[in-house]
Phi, psi and omega in degrees: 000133199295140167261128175239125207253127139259172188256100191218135178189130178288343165290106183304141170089012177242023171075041177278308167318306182320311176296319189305301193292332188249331140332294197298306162317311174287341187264340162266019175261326146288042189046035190264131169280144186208143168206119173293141166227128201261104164223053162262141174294320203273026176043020184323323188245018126305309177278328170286346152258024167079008188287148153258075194307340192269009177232027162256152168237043169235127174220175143330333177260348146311290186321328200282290174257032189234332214038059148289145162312088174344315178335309200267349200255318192283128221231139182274176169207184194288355173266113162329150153063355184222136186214158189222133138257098190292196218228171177206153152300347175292322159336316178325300197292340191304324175323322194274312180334319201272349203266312167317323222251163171304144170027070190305305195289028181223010205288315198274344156324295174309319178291308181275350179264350171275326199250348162016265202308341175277023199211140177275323153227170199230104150291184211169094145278080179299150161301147167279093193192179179214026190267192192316308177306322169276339170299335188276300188243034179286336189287327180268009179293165118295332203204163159231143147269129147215128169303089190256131182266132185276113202205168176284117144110041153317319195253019162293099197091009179309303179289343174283331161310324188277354189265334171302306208290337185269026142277328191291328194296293180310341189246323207212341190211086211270344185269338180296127172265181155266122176305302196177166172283085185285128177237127173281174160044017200269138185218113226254359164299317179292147176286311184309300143342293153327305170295314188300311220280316175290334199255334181273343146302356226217303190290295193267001177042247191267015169287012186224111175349142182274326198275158158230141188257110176263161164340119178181134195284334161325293195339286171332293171321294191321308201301302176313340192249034155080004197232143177277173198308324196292326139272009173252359183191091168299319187289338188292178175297302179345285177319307173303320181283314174294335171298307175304303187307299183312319156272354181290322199274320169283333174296292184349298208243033202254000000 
């Protein structure tokens, strides 16, 4: 049965979509069945895993407020083995949809237990947001990654996530762990970068990755041409780092 980690941090702009898409890539390159479930509206890592969203007609948000079959929803990509349930802009509206129904906070839990057994792992690219869709899929999580970019007011909203995550741990999902700290964007010139880097270690010890993703413009790039880093640039740091991490996650859980 599939592990399901989501990427989650309400703060915008800390490379959680990045983490999403080339994680899930180095990990079906290590020959892992993986599926991204992009459940941000601005659906960034369906397109960045190469999907055209304006020519679906199955998204995460059928499945959600519709009960459409994931099955039917779930779309492949140029990597074996990584499949995406891609994202919509309709999503917006699913929070007030979603306010209505019995146990709201558990729709995606439900949604993701159907397609569970294919898969070893399910990444889950939350909105920078802490509202119902996310609330959905931490409930429906085993783990969180959360991505911090080593930056000024990095640790700015931490705690209010860890104070979600220990409500969701108390109401509703008594199993969700923290995977790990992830730290972005580290540029190993800046004092600054060091210091934040010293300091979410000093705070969180041994919850925080030994890899770190530093700063690369492959990175950047990759999206835009619908491909994770390892195909648009296997030899970069970019690429390498994300390789590392995805074995730092299978020792982790082996």
């Amino acid at each position: 049965m599939g592990k399901i980690i989501a990427l989650a941090n309400q703060k915008g702009g800390v490379g959680k979509t990045t983490s999403t898409i080339n994680l899930a890539a180095s990990l079906a390159t290590l020959e892992k069945r993986v599926l991204v479930v992009d459940a941000d509206p601005q659906a960034n890592a369906s397109s960045g895993l190469g999907v055209d969203i304006k020519t679906l007609d199955n998204t995460i948000y059928e499945c959600l407020i519709n009960g459409q079959d994931p099955e039917k929803a779930i779309v492949g990509t140029q990597i074996d083995r990584l499949d995406v349930l891609p994202s919509h802009i309709d999503l917006v509206g699913a929070e007030l949809e979603l306010m209505n129904l019995d146990n709201r906070e558990q729709v995606m839990k439900g949604v993701l237990a159907k397609v569970r057994d294919r898969y070893d792992y399910i990444l889950i690219d939350c909105s920078p947001s802490l509202g119902l869709i996310t609330v959905n899929s931490l409930t429906a999580a085993d783990s969180i990654i959360i991505p911090v970019q080593c930056e000024y007011f990095a640790l700015e909203g931490i705690s209010k996530l860890l104070n979600t995550i220990r409500i969701i741990k108390t109401k509703l999902n008594p199993s969700l762990d923290i995977e790990g700290f992830l730290l972005t964007m580290y540029d190993s010139r800046l004092r600054l970068s060091n210091q934040i880097y010293e300091e979410i270690r000093r705070h969180f010890q041994e919850l925080v990755f030994e890899t770190i993703i530093t700063r690369n413009v492959k990175l950047s790039e990759a999206p835009s041409y619908g491909l994770p880093v390892i195909l648009y640039d296997a030899t970069s740091r970019g690429a390498q780092n994300y390789l590392a991490l995805a074995q730092e996650i299978l020792r982790k859980n082996s």
